[in-house]
mmCIF file of N, CA and C in Angstrom:
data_model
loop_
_atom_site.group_PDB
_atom_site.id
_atom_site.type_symbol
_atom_site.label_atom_id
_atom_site.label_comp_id
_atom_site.label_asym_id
_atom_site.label_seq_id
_atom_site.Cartn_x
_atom_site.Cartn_y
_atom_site.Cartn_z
ATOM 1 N N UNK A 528 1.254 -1.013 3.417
ATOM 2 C CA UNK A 528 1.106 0.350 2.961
ATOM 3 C C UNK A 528 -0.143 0.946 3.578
ATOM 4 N N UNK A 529 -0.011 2.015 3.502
ATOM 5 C CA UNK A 529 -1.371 3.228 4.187
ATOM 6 C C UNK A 529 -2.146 2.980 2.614
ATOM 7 N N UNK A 530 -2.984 2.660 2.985
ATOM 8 C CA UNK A 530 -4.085 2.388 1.781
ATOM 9 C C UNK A 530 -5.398 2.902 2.065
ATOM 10 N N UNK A 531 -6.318 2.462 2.460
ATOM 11 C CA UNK A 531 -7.800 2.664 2.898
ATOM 12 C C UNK A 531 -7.670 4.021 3.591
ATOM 13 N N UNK A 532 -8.328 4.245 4.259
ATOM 14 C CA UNK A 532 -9.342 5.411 4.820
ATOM 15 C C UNK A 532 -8.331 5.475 6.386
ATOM 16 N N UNK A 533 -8.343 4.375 7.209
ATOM 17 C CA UNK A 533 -7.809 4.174 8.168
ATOM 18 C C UNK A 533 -6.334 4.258 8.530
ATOM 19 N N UNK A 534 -5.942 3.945 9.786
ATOM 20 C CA UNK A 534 -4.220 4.300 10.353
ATOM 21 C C UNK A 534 -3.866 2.879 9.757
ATOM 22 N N UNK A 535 -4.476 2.211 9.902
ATOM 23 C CA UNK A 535 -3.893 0.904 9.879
ATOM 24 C C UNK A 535 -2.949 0.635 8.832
ATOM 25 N N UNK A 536 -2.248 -0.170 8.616
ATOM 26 C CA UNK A 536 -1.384 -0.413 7.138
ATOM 27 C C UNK A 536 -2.012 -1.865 6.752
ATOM 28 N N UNK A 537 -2.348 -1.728 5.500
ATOM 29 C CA UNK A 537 -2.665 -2.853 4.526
ATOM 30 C C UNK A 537 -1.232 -3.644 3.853
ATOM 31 N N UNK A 538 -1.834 -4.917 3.378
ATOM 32 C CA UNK A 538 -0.503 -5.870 2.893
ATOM 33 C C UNK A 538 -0.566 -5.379 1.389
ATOM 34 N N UNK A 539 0.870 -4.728 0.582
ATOM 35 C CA UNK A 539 0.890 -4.747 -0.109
ATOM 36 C C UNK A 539 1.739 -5.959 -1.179
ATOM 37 N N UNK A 540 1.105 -6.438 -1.768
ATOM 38 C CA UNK A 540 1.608 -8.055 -1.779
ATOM 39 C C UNK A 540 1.344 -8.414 -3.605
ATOM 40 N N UNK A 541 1.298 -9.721 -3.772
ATOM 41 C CA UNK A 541 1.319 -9.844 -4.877
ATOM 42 C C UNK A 541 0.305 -10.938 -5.584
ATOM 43 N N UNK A 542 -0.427 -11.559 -6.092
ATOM 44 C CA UNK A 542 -0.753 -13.153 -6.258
ATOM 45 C C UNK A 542 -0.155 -13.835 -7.460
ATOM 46 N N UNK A 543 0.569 -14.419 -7.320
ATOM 47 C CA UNK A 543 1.390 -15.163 -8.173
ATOM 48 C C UNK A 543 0.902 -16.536 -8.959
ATOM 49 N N UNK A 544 0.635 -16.276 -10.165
ATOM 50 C CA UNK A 544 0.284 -16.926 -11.383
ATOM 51 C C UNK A 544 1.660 -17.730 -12.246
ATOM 52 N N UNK A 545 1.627 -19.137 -11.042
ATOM 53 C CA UNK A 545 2.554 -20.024 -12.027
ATOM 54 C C UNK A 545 2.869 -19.729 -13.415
ATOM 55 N N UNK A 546 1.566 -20.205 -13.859
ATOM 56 C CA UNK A 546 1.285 -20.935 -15.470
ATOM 57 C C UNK A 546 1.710 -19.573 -16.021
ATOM 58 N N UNK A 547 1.339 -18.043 -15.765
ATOM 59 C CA UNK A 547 1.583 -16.680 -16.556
ATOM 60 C C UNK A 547 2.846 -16.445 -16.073
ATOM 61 N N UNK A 548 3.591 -16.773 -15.029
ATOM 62 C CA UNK A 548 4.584 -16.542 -14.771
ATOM 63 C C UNK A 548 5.087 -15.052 -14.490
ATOM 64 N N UNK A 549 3.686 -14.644 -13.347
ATOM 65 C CA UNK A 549 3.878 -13.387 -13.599
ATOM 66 C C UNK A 549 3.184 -13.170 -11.954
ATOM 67 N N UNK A 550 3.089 -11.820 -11.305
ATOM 68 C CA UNK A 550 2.418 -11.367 -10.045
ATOM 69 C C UNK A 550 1.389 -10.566 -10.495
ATOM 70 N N UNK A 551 -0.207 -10.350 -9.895
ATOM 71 C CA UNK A 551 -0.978 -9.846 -10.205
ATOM 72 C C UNK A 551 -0.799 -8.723 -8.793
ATOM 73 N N UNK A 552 -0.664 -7.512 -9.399
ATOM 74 C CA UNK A 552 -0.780 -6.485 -7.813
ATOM 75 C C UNK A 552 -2.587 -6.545 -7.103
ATOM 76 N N UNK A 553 -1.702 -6.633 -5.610
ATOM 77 C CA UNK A 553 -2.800 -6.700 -5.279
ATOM 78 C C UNK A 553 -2.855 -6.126 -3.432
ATOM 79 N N UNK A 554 -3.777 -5.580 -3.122
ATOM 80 C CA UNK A 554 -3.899 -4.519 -1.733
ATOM 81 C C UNK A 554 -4.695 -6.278 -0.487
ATOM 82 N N UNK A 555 -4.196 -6.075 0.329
ATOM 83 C CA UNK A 555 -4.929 -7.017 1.780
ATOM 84 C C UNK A 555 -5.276 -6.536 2.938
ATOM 85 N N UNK A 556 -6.403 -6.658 3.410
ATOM 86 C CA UNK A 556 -6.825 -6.365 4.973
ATOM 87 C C UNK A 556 -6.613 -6.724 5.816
ATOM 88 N N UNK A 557 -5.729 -7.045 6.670
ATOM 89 C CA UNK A 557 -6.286 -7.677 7.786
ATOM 90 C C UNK A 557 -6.958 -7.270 8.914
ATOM 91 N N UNK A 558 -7.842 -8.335 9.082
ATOM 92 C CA UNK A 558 -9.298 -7.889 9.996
ATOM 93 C C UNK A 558 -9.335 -8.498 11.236
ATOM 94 N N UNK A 559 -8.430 -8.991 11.936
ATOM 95 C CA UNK A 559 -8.224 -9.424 13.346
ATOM 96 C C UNK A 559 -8.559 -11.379 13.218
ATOM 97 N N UNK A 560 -8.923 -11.400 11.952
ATOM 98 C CA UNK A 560 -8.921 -13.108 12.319
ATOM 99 C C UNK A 560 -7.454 -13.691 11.573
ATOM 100 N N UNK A 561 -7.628 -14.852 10.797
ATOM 101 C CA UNK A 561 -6.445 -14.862 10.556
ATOM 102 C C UNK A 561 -6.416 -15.131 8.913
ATOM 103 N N UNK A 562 -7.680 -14.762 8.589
ATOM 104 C CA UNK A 562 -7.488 -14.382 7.059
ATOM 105 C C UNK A 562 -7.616 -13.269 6.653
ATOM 106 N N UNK A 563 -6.774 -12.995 5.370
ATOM 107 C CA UNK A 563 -6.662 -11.208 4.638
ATOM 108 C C UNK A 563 -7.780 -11.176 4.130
ATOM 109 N N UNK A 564 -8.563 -10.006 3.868
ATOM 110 C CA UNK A 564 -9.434 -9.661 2.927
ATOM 111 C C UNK A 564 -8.795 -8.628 2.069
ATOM 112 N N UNK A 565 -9.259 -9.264 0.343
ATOM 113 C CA UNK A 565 -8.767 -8.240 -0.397
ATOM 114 C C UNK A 565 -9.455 -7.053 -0.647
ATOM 115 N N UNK A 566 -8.675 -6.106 -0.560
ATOM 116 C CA UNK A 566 -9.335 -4.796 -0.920
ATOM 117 C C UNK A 566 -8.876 -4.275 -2.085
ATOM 118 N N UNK A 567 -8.127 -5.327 -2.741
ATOM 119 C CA UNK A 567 -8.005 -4.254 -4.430
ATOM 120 C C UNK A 567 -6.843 -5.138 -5.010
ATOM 121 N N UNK A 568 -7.310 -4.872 -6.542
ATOM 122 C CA UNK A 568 -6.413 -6.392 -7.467
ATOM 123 C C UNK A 568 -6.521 -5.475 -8.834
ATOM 124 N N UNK A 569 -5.674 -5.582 -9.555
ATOM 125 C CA UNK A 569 -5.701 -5.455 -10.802
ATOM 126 C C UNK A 569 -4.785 -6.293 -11.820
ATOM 127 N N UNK A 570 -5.370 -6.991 -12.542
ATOM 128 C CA UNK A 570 -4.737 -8.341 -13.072
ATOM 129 C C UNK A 570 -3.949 -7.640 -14.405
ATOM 130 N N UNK A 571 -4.260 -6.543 -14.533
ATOM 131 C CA UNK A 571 -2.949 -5.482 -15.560
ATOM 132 C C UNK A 571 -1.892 -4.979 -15.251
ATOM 133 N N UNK A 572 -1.931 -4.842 -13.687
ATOM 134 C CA UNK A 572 -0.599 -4.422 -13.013
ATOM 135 C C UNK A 572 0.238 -5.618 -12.450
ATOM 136 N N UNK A 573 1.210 -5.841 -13.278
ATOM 137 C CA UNK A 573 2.665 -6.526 -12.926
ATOM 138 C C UNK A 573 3.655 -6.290 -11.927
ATOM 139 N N UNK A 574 3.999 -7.172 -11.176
ATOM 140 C CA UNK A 574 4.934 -7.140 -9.958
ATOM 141 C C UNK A 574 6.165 -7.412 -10.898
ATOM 142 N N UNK A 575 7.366 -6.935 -10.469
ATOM 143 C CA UNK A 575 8.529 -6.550 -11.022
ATOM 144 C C UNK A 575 9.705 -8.121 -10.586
ATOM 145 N N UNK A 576 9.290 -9.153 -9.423
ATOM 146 C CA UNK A 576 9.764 -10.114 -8.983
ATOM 147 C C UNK A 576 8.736 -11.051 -8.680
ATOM 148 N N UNK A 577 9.155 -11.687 -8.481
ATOM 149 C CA UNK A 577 7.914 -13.452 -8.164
ATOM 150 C C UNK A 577 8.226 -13.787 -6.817
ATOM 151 N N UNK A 578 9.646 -13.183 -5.950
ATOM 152 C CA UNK A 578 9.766 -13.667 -4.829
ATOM 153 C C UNK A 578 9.335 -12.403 -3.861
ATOM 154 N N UNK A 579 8.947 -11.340 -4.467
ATOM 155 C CA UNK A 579 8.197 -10.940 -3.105
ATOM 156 C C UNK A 579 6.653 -9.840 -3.944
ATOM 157 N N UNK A 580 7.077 -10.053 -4.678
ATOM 158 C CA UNK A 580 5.869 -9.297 -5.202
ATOM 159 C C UNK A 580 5.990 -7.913 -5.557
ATOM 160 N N UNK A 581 7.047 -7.018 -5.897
ATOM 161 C CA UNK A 581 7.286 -5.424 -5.770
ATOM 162 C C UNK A 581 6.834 -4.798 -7.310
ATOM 163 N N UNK A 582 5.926 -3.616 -6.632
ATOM 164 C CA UNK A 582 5.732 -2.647 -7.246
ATOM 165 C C UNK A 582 7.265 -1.987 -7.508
ATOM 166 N N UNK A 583 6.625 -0.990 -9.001
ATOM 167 C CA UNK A 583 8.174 -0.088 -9.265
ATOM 168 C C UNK A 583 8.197 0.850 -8.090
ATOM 169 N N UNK A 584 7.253 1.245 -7.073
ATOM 170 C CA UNK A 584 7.498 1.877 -6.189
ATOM 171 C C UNK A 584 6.005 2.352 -5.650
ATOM 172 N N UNK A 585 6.235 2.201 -4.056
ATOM 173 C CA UNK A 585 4.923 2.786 -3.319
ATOM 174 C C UNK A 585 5.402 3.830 -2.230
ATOM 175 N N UNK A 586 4.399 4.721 -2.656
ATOM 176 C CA UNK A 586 5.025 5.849 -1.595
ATOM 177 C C UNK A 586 3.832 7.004 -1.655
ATOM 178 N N UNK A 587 4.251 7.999 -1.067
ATOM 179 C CA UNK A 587 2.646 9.230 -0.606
ATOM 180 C C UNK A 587 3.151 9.914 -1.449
ATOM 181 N N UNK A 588 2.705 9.869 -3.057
ATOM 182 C CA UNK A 588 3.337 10.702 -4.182
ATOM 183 C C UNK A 588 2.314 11.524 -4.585
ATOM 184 N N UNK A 589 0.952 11.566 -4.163
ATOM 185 C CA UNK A 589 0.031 12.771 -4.315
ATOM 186 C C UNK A 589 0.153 13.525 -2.746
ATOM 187 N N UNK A 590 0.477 12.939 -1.982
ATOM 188 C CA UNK A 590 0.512 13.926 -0.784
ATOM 189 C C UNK A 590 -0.231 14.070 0.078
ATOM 190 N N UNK A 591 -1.434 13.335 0.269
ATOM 191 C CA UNK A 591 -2.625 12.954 1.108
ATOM 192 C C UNK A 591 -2.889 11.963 2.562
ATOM 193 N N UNK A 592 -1.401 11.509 2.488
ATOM 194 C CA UNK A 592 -0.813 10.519 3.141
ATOM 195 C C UNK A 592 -0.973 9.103 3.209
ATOM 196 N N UNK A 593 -1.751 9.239 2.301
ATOM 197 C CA UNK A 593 -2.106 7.579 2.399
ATOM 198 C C UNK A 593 -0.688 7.376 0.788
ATOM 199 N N UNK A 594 -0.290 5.795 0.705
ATOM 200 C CA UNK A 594 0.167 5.862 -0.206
ATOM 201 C C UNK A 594 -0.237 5.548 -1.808
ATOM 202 N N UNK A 595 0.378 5.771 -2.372
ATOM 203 C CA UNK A 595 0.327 5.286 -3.648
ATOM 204 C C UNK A 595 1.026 4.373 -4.522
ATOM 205 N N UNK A 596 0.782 3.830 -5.288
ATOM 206 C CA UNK A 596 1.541 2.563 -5.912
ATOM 207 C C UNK A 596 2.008 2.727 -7.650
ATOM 208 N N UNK A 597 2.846 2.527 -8.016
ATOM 209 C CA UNK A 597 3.573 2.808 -9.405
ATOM 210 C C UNK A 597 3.874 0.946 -9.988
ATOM 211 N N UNK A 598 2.873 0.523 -10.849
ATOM 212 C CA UNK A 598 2.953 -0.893 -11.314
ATOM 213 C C UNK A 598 3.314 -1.084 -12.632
ATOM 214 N N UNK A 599 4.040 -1.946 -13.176
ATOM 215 C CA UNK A 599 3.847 -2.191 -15.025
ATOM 216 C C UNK A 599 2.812 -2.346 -15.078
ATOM 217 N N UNK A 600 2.801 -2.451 -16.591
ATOM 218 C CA UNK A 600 1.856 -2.713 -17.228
ATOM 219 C C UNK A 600 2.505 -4.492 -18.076
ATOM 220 N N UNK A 601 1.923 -5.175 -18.622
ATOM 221 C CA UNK A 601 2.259 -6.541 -18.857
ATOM 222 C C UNK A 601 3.497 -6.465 -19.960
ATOM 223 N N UNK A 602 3.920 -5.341 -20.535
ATOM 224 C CA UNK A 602 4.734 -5.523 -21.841
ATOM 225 C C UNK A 602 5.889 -4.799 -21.347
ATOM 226 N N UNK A 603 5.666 -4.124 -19.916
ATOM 227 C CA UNK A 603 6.716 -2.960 -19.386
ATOM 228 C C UNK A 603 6.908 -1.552 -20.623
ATOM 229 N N UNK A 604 5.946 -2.154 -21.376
ATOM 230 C CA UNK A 604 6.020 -0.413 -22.082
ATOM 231 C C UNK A 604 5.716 1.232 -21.158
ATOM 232 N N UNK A 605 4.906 0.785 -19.545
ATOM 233 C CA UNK A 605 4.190 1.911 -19.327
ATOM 234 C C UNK A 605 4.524 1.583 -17.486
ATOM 235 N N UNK A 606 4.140 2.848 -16.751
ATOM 236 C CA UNK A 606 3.895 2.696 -15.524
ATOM 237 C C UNK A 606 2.535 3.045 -15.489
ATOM 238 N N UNK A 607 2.033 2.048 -14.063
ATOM 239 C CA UNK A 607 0.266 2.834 -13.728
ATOM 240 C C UNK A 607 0.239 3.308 -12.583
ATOM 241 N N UNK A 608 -0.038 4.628 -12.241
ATOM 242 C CA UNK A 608 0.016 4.946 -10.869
ATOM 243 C C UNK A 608 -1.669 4.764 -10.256
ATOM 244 N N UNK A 609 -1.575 3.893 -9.050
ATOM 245 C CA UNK A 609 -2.739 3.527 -8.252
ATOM 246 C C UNK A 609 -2.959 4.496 -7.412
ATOM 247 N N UNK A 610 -4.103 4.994 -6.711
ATOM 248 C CA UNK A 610 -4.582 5.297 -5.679
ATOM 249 C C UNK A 610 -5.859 5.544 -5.082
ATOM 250 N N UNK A 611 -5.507 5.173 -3.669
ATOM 251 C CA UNK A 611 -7.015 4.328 -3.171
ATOM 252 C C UNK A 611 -8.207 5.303 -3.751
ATOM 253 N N UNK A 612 -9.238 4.699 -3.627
ATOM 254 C CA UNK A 612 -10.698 5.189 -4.103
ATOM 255 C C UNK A 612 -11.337 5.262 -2.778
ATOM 256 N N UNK A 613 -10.794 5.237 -1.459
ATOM 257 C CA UNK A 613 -11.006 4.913 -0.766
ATOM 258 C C UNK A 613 -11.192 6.731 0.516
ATOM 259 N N UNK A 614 -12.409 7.106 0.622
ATOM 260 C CA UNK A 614 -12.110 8.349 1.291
ATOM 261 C C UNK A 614 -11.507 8.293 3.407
ATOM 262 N N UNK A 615 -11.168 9.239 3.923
ATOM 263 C CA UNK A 615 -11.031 9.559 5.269
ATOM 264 C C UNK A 615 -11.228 10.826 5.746
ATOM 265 N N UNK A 616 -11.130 9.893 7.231
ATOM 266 C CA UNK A 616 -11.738 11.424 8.085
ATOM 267 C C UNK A 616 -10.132 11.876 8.773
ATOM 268 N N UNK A 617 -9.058 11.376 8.305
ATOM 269 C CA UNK A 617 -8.202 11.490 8.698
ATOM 270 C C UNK A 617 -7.090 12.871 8.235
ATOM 271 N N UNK A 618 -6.765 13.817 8.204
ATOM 272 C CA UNK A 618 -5.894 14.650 8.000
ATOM 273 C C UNK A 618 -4.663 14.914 8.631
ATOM 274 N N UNK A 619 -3.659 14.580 7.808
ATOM 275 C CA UNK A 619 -2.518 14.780 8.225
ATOM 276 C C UNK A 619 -1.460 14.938 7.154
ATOM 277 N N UNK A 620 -0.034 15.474 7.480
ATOM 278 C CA UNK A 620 0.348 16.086 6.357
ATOM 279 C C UNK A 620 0.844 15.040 5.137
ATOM 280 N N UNK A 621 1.575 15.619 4.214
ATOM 281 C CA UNK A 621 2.174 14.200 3.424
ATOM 282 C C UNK A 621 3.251 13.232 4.277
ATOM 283 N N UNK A 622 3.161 12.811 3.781
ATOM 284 C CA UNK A 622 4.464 11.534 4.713
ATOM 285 C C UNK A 622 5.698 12.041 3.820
ATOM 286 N N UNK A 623 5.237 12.491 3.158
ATOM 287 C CA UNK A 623 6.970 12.883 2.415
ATOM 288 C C UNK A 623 7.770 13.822 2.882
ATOM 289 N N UNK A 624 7.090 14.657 3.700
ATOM 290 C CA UNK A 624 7.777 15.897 4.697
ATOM 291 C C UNK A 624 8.579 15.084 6.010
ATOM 292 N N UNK A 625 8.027 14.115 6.226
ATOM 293 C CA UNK A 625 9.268 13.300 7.207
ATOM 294 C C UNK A 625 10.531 12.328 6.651
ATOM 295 N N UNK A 626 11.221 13.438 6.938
ATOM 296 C CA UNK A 626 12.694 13.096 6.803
ATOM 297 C C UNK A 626 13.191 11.358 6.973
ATOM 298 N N UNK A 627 12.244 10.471 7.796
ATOM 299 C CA UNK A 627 13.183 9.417 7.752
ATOM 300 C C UNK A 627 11.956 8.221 6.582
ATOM 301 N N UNK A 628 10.989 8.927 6.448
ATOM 302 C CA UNK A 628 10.191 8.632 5.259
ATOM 303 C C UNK A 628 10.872 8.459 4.453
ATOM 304 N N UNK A 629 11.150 10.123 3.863
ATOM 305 C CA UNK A 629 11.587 10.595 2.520
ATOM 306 C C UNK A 629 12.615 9.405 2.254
ATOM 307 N N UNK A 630 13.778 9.365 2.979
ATOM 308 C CA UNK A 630 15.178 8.219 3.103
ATOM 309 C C UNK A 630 14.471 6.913 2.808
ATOM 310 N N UNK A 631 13.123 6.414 3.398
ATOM 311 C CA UNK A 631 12.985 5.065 2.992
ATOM 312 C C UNK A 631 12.463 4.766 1.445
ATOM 313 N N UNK A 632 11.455 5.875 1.316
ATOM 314 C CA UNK A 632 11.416 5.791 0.098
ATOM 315 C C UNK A 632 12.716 5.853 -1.065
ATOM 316 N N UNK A 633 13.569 6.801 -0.539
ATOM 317 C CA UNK A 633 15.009 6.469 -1.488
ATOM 318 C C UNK A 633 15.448 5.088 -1.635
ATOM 319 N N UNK A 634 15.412 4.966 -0.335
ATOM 320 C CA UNK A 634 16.378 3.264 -0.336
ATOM 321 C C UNK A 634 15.243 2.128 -0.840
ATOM 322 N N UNK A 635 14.179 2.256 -0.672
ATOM 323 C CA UNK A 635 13.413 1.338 -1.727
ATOM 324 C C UNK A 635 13.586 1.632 -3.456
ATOM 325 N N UNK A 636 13.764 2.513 -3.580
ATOM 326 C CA UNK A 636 13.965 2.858 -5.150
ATOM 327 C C UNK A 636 14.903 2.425 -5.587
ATOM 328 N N UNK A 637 16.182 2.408 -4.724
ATOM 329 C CA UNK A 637 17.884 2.166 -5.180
ATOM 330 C C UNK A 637 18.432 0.883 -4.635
ATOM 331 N N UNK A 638 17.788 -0.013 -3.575
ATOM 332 C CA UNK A 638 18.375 -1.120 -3.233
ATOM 333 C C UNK A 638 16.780 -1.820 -2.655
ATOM 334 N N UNK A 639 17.356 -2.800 -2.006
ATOM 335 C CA UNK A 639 16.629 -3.276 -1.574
ATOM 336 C C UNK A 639 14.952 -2.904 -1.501
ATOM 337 N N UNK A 640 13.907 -3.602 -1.687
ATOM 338 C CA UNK A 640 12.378 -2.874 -1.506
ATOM 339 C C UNK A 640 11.711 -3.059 -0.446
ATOM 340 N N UNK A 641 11.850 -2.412 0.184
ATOM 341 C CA UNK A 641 10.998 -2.485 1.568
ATOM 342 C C UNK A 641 10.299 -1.333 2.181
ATOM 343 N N UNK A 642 8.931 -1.442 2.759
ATOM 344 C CA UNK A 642 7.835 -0.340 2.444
ATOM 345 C C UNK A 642 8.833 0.678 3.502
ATOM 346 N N UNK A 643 8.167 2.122 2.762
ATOM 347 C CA UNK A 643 8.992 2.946 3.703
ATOM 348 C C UNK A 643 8.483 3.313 5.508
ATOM 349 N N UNK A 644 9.515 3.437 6.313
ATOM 350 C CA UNK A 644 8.841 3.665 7.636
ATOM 351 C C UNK A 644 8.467 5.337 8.125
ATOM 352 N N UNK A 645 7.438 5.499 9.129
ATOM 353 C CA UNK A 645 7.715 6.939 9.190
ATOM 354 C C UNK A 645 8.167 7.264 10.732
ATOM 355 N N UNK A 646 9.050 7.733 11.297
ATOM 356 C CA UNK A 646 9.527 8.357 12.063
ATOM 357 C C UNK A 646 8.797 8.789 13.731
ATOM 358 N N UNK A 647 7.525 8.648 13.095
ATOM 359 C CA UNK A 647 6.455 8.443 14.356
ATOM 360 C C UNK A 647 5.246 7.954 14.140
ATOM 361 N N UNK A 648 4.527 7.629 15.362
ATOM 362 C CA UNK A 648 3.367 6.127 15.243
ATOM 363 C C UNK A 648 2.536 6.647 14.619
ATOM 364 N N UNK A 649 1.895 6.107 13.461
ATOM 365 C CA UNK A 649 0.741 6.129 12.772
ATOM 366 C C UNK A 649 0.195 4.596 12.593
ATOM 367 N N UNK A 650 -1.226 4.567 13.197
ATOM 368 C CA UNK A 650 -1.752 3.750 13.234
ATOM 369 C C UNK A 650 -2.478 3.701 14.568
ATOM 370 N N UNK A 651 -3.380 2.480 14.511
ATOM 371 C CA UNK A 651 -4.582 2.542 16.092
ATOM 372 C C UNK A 651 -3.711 1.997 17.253
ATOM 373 N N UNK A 652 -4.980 2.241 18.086
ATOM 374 C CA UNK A 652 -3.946 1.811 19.587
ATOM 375 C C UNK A 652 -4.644 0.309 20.110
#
């Protein structure tokens, strides 16, 4: 997912707690070696599966382009919507105005979860 400040896309992933039997949401860096650095965890937000880790949904739902994340809460009474704390020098429009966006975000909501793509390159060279 578009998370941080930067083009780059972060791992949106999960850490999985045998014994709780549960996924803790959680944001990853990668920094060119070959370990992630975490950039953000919250041990209140619940992943919805154990085999891949999914939020109820991530997508550019304030419109800033970076995305945002929609998690339980531990009892599924509630959703929490995340978003980065993280500022940029980057401006560009929402990702939701591209049409083959908008579609991925559908098809993550209704089948299968897989982050949505956008239609042209975003990210470094």
């Amino acid at each position: 997912m578009w998370w941080d400040g930067d083009a780059n896309r972060e791992l949106l992933d999960h850490r999985w707690s045998g014994s709780a039997g549960v996924g803790y949401a959680q944001v990853l860096k990668y920094t060119g070696s070959t370990d992630l650095t975490r950039v953000w965890l919250d041990q209140d937000a619940k992943s919805n599966n154990w085999t891949k880790g999914s939020p109820a949904l991530s997508a550019d739902l304030l419109g800033d382009w970076r995305e945002e994340m929609l998690w339980r809460n531990a009892d599924s009474t509630a959703l929490r919507l995340y978003s980065t704390p993280s500022p940029t020098e980057f401006r560009l429009p929402t990702l939701m105005s591209d049409p083959v966006y908008r579609l991925g975000v559908a098809w993550q909501n209704t089948g299968y979860n897989q982050p949505p793509q956008v239609s042209y390159y975003l990210g470094t060279r």
